[in-house]
Short mmCIF file of C-alpha atoms in Angstrom, two decimals:
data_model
loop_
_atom_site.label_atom_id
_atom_site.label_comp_id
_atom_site.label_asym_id
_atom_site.label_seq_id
_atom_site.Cartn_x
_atom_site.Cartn_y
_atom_site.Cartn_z
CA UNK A 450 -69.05 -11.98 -43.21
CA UNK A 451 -65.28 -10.49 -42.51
CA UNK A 452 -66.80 -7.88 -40.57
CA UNK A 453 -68.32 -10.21 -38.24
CA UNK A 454 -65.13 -12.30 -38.02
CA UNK A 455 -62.89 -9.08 -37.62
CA UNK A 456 -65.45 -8.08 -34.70
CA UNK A 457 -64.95 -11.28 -32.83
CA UNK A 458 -61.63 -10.99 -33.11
CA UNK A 459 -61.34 -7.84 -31.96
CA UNK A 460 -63.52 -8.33 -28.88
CA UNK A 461 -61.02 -11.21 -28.38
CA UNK A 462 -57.86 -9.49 -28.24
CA UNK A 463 -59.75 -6.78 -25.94
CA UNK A 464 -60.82 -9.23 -23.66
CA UNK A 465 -57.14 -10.49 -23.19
CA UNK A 466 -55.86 -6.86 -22.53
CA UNK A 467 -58.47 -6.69 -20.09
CA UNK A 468 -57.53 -10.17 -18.37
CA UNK A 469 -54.13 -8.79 -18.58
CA UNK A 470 -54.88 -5.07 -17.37
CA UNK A 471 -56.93 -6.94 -14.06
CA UNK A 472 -54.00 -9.56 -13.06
CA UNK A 473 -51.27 -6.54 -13.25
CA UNK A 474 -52.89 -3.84 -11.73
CA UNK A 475 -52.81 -1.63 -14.91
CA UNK A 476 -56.09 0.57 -14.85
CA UNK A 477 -55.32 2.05 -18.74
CA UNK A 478 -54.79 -1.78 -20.07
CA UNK A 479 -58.25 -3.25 -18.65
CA UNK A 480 -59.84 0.45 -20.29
CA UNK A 481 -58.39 -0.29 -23.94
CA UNK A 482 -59.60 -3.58 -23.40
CA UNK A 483 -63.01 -2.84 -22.86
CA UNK A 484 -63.26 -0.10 -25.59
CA UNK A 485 -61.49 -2.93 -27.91
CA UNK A 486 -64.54 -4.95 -27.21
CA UNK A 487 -66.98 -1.81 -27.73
CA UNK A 488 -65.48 -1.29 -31.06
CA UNK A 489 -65.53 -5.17 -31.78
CA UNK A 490 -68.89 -5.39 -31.09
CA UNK A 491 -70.11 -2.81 -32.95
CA UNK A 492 -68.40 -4.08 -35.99
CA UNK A 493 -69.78 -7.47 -35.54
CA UNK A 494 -73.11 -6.33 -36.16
CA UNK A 495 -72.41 -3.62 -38.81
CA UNK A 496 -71.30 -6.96 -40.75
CA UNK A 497 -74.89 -8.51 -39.43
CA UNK A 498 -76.62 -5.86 -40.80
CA UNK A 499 -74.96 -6.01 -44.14
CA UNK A 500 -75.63 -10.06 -44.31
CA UNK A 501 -79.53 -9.02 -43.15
CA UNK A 502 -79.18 -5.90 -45.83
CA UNK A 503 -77.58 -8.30 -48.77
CA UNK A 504 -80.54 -10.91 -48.04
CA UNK A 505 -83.17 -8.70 -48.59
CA UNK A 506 -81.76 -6.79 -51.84
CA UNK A 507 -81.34 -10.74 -53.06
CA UNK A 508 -85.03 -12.06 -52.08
CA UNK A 509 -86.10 -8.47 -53.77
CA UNK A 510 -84.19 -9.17 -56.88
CA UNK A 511 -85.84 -12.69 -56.84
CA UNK A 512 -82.51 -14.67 -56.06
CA UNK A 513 -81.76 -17.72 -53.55
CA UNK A 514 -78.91 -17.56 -50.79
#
């Protein structure tokens, strides 16, 4: 679960720099934006695929979520 919340913050704070890098003009700000979101994304669902991956090892070892 902290994955997927770090992820959505991340692609947050990389959508700001990219708001910011379009209303000043700065070419390198809107690119770390958009690589901030990359990144954010891809952590948001290496945390979904943990909570998918935890599931299953609990329904195999006969537990309820």
């Amino acid at each position: 679960m902290a994955d997927k919340a770090k992820g959505k913050m991340q692609q947050l704070k990389g959508k700001g720099k990219e708001t910011v890098g379009k209303a000043t003009g700065n070419d390198r700000m809107k690119a770390e934006g958009k690589i901030d979101q990359a990144k954010g994304k891809a952590k948001e669902t290496m945390g979904e695929a943990q909570d998918r991956a935890r599931g299953v090892d609990d329904s195999l070892r006969g537990r309820k979520q």
